[in-house]
mmCIF file with all atom_site columns, C-alpha atoms in Angstrom:
data_model
loop_
_atom_site.group_PDB
_atom_site.id
_atom_site.type_symbol
_atom_site.label_atom_id
_atom_site.label_alt_id
_atom_site.label_comp_id
_atom_site.label_asym_id
_atom_site.label_entity_id
_atom_site.label_seq_id
_atom_site.pdbx_PDB_ins_code
_atom_site.Cartn_x
_atom_site.Cartn_y
_atom_site.Cartn_z
_atom_site.occupancy
_atom_site.B_iso_or_equiv
_atom_site.pdbx_formal_charge
_atom_site.auth_seq_id
_atom_site.auth_comp_id
_atom_site.auth_asym_id
_atom_site.auth_atom_id
_atom_site.pdbx_PDB_model_num
ATOM 1  C CA . MET A 1 1  ? -89.891  -56.651 39.354 1.00 0.00 ? 1  MET A CA 1
ATOM 2  C CA . ASP A 1 2  ? -91.533  -56.530 42.758 1.00 0.00 ? 2  ASP A CA 1
ATOM 3  C CA . TYR A 1 3  ? -94.887  -54.986 42.093 1.00 0.00 ? 3  TYR A CA 1
ATOM 4  C CA . THR A 1 4  ? -98.466  -56.133 41.564 1.00 0.00 ? 4  THR A CA 1
ATOM 5  C CA . TYR A 1 5  ? -100.988 -54.995 38.951 1.00 0.00 ? 5  TYR A CA 1
ATOM 6  C CA . ILE A 1 6  ? -104.154 -53.055 39.540 1.00 0.00 ? 6  ILE A CA 1
ATOM 7  C CA . THR A 1 7  ? -106.847 -53.342 36.887 1.00 0.00 ? 7  THR A CA 1
ATOM 8  C CA . GLN A 1 8  ? -109.699 -50.872 36.820 1.00 0.00 ? 8  GLN A CA 1
ATOM 9  C CA . ASN A 1 9  ? -112.893 -52.845 36.272 1.00 0.00 ? 9  ASN A CA 1
ATOM 10 C CA . TYR A 1 10 ? -114.853 -50.387 34.182 1.00 0.00 ? 10 TYR A CA 1
ATOM 11 C CA . HIS A 1 11 ? -115.154 -52.638 31.118 1.00 0.00 ? 11 HIS A CA 1
ATOM 12 C CA . CYS A 1 12 ? -112.092 -50.883 29.739 1.00 0.00 ? 12 CYS A CA 1
ATOM 13 C CA . PRO A 1 13 ? -109.300 -52.394 27.647 1.00 0.00 ? 13 PRO A CA 1
ATOM 14 C CA . ALA A 1 14 ? -106.210 -53.858 29.264 1.00 0.00 ? 14 ALA A CA 1
ATOM 15 C CA . SER A 1 15 ? -104.385 -50.544 28.793 1.00 0.00 ? 15 SER A CA 1
ATOM 16 C CA . ASN A 1 16 ? -105.937 -49.493 32.121 1.00 0.00 ? 16 ASN A CA 1
ATOM 17 C CA . THR A 1 17 ? -103.783 -52.039 33.928 1.00 0.00 ? 17 THR A CA 1
ATOM 18 C CA . ILE A 1 18 ? -101.064 -50.230 35.870 1.00 0.00 ? 18 ILE A CA 1
ATOM 19 C CA . PRO A 1 19 ? -98.179  -51.469 38.049 1.00 0.00 ? 19 PRO A CA 1
ATOM 20 C CA . SER A 1 20 ? -98.560  -50.786 41.756 1.00 0.00 ? 20 SER A CA 1
ATOM 21 C CA . TRP A 1 21 ? -95.473  -50.856 44.086 1.00 0.00 ? 21 TRP A CA 1
ATOM 22 C CA . SER A 1 22 ? -95.866  -52.199 47.609 1.00 0.00 ? 22 SER A CA 1
ATOM 23 C CA . PHE A 1 23 ? -95.086  -49.772 50.398 1.00 0.00 ? 23 PHE A CA 1
ATOM 24 C CA . ASN A 1 24 ? -92.319  -52.083 51.697 1.00 0.00 ? 24 ASN A CA 1
ATOM 25 C CA . ARG A 1 25 ? -90.682  -52.051 48.239 1.00 0.00 ? 25 ARG A CA 1
ATOM 26 C CA . LEU A 1 26 ? -90.838  -48.187 48.098 1.00 0.00 ? 26 LEU A CA 1
ATOM 27 C CA . LEU A 1 27 ? -89.051  -48.058 51.503 1.00 0.00 ? 27 LEU A CA 1
ATOM 28 C CA . GLU A 1 28 ? -86.355  -50.379 50.116 1.00 0.00 ? 28 GLU A CA 1
ATOM 29 C CA . LEU A 1 29 ? -85.774  -47.983 47.233 1.00 0.00 ? 29 LEU A CA 1
ATOM 30 C CA . ILE A 1 30 ? -84.850  -45.108 49.461 1.00 0.00 ? 30 ILE A CA 1
ATOM 31 C CA . PRO A 1 31 ? -81.160  -44.951 50.385 1.00 0.00 ? 31 PRO A CA 1
ATOM 32 C CA . LYS A 1 32 ? -80.554  -45.044 54.129 1.00 0.00 ? 32 LYS A CA 1
ATOM 33 C CA . SER A 1 33 ? -77.909  -42.309 53.762 1.00 0.00 ? 33 SER A CA 1
ATOM 34 C CA . LEU A 1 34 ? -76.719  -39.918 51.115 1.00 0.00 ? 34 LEU A CA 1
ATOM 35 C CA . GLU A 1 35 ? -72.995  -39.512 50.475 1.00 0.00 ? 35 GLU A CA 1
ATOM 36 C CA . GLN A 1 36 ? -71.918  -35.904 50.154 1.00 0.00 ? 36 GLN A CA 1
ATOM 37 C CA . THR A 1 37 ? -68.663  -34.288 49.028 1.00 0.00 ? 37 THR A CA 1
ATOM 38 C CA . ASN A 1 38 ? -66.670  -32.783 51.915 1.00 0.00 ? 38 ASN A CA 1
ATOM 39 C CA . ARG A 1 39 ? -69.619  -33.214 54.269 1.00 0.00 ? 39 ARG A CA 1
ATOM 40 C CA . PRO A 1 40 ? -70.867  -35.953 56.570 1.00 0.00 ? 40 PRO A CA 1
ATOM 41 C CA . ASN A 1 41 ? -73.432  -38.379 55.134 1.00 0.00 ? 41 ASN A CA 1
ATOM 42 C CA . ALA A 1 42 ? -77.023  -37.266 55.407 1.00 0.00 ? 42 ALA A CA 1
ATOM 43 C CA . ASP A 1 43 ? -78.970  -40.055 57.202 1.00 0.00 ? 43 ASP A CA 1
ATOM 44 C CA . LEU A 1 44 ? -82.571  -41.028 56.572 1.00 0.00 ? 44 LEU A CA 1
ATOM 45 C CA . GLU A 1 45 ? -85.083  -40.455 59.366 1.00 0.00 ? 45 GLU A CA 1
ATOM 46 C CA . ILE A 1 46 ? -88.818  -41.184 59.203 1.00 0.00 ? 46 ILE A CA 1
ATOM 47 C CA . SER A 1 47 ? -90.957  -39.750 61.987 1.00 0.00 ? 47 SER A CA 1
ATOM 48 C CA . SER A 1 48 ? -94.440  -38.483 62.796 1.00 0.00 ? 48 SER A CA 1
ATOM 49 C CA . ASP A 1 49 ? -95.960  -35.853 65.099 1.00 0.00 ? 49 ASP A CA 1
ATOM 50 C CA . ARG A 1 50 ? -99.350  -37.614 64.916 1.00 0.00 ? 50 ARG A CA 1
ATOM 51 C CA . MET A 1 51 ? -100.651 -35.152 62.277 1.00 0.00 ? 51 MET A CA 1
ATOM 52 C CA . TYR A 1 52 ? -97.851  -35.327 59.685 1.00 0.00 ? 52 TYR A CA 1
ATOM 53 C CA . TRP A 1 53 ? -95.232  -37.751 58.546 1.00 0.00 ? 53 TRP A CA 1
ATOM 54 C CA . PHE A 1 54 ? -91.690  -36.491 57.967 1.00 0.00 ? 54 PHE A CA 1
ATOM 55 C CA . VAL A 1 55 ? -89.140  -38.157 55.690 1.00 0.00 ? 55 VAL A CA 1
ATOM 56 C CA . THR A 1 56 ? -85.916  -36.372 56.388 1.00 0.00 ? 56 THR A CA 1
ATOM 57 C CA . TYR A 1 57 ? -82.249  -36.556 55.418 1.00 0.00 ? 57 TYR A CA 1
ATOM 58 C CA . GLU A 1 58 ? -80.091  -35.057 58.183 1.00 0.00 ? 58 GLU A CA 1
ATOM 59 C CA . GLU A 1 59 ? -76.422  -34.489 58.739 1.00 0.00 ? 59 GLU A CA 1
ATOM 60 C CA . LEU A 1 60 ? -75.183  -35.248 62.269 1.00 0.00 ? 60 LEU A CA 1
ATOM 61 C CA . GLY A 1 61 ? -78.776  -35.622 63.516 1.00 0.00 ? 61 GLY A CA 1
ATOM 62 C CA . TYR A 1 62 ? -79.742  -31.950 63.307 1.00 0.00 ? 62 TYR A CA 1
ATOM 63 C CA . ASP A 1 63 ? -78.726  -30.293 59.999 1.00 0.00 ? 63 ASP A CA 1
ATOM 64 C CA . VAL A 1 64 ? -81.614  -30.967 57.623 1.00 0.00 ? 64 VAL A CA 1
ATOM 65 C CA . LYS A 1 65 ? -80.578  -31.464 54.007 1.00 0.00 ? 65 LYS A CA 1
ATOM 66 C CA . HIS A 1 66 ? -84.098  -32.305 52.739 1.00 0.00 ? 66 HIS A CA 1
ATOM 67 C CA . GLN A 1 67 ? -87.481  -32.979 54.315 1.00 0.00 ? 67 GLN A CA 1
ATOM 68 C CA . GLU A 1 68 ? -90.864  -34.032 52.998 1.00 0.00 ? 68 GLU A CA 1
ATOM 69 C CA . MET A 1 69 ? -93.905  -33.417 55.248 1.00 0.00 ? 69 MET A CA 1
ATOM 70 C CA . LYS A 1 70 ? -97.205  -35.010 54.314 1.00 0.00 ? 70 LYS A CA 1
ATOM 71 C CA . LYS A 1 71 ? -100.301 -36.218 56.120 1.00 0.00 ? 71 LYS A CA 1
ATOM 72 C CA . ASP A 1 72 ? -99.900  -39.635 54.470 1.00 0.00 ? 72 ASP A CA 1
ATOM 73 C CA . LEU A 1 73 ? -96.640  -41.592 54.843 1.00 0.00 ? 73 LEU A CA 1
ATOM 74 C CA . PHE A 1 74 ? -97.044  -43.134 51.416 1.00 0.00 ? 74 PHE A CA 1
ATOM 75 C CA . ASP A 1 75 ? -97.185  -39.621 49.820 1.00 0.00 ? 75 ASP A CA 1
ATOM 76 C CA . ALA A 1 76 ? -94.144  -38.493 51.837 1.00 0.00 ? 76 ALA A CA 1
ATOM 77 C CA . VAL A 1 77 ? -92.129  -41.495 50.630 1.00 0.00 ? 77 VAL A CA 1
ATOM 78 C CA . ILE A 1 78 ? -93.169  -40.959 46.991 1.00 0.00 ? 78 ILE A CA 1
ATOM 79 C CA . SER A 1 79 ? -92.266  -37.251 47.231 1.00 0.00 ? 79 SER A CA 1
ATOM 80 C CA . THR A 1 80 ? -88.902  -38.215 48.676 1.00 0.00 ? 80 THR A CA 1
ATOM 81 C CA . ILE A 1 81 ? -88.248  -40.586 45.759 1.00 0.00 ? 81 ILE A CA 1
ATOM 82 C CA . GLU A 1 82 ? -89.201  -37.796 43.309 1.00 0.00 ? 82 GLU A CA 1
ATOM 83 C CA . TRP A 1 83 ? -86.694  -35.468 45.044 1.00 0.00 ? 83 TRP A CA 1
ATOM 84 C CA . LEU A 1 84 ? -83.986  -38.165 45.003 1.00 0.00 ? 84 LEU A CA 1
ATOM 85 C CA . ILE A 1 85 ? -84.471  -38.581 41.239 1.00 0.00 ? 85 ILE A CA 1
ATOM 86 C CA . ARG A 1 86 ? -84.382  -34.793 40.621 1.00 0.00 ? 86 ARG A CA 1
ATOM 87 C CA . GLU A 1 87 ? -81.204  -34.389 42.675 1.00 0.00 ? 87 GLU A CA 1
ATOM 88 C CA . LYS A 1 88 ? -79.522  -37.409 41.032 1.00 0.00 ? 88 LYS A CA 1
ATOM 89 C CA . TYR A 1 89 ? -79.320  -39.442 44.286 1.00 0.00 ? 89 TYR A CA 1
ATOM 90 C CA . PHE A 1 90 ? -81.536  -42.219 42.913 1.00 0.00 ? 90 PHE A CA 1
ATOM 91 C CA . TYR A 1 91 ? -79.744  -44.880 40.921 1.00 0.00 ? 91 TYR A CA 1
ATOM 92 C CA . LYS A 1 92 ? -81.100  -47.634 38.736 1.00 0.00 ? 92 LYS A CA 1
ATOM 93 C CA . GLU A 1 93 ? -79.311  -50.164 40.977 1.00 0.00 ? 93 GLU A CA 1
ATOM 94 C CA . TYR A 1 94 ? -82.011  -49.481 43.577 1.00 0.00 ? 94 TYR A CA 1
ATOM 95 C CA . LEU A 1 95 ? -84.579  -51.027 41.219 1.00 0.00 ? 95 LEU A CA 1
ATOM 96 C CA . LYS A 1 96 ? -82.861  -54.445 41.271 1.00 0.00 ? 96 LYS A CA 1
#
């Protein structure tokens, strides 16, 4: 697995050690496009307007299938992964 461990140093037991994914690894987990039935693929686009980050899946460059908008890019990517899991677009093969 490609992650590091963060340990909280509060004189707590080792159960407070949690895995932490790198941002690059999270970006690798997101599919670059989503295959759709009887529709063009929805392509990934990541952009910013200087206040918010947008992680978007679009068909043909204008028809938005899904979009996450957050002030923090890391949060937008995590929200996108949560959506991909809920909508069954996220496969275990991405974890390899």
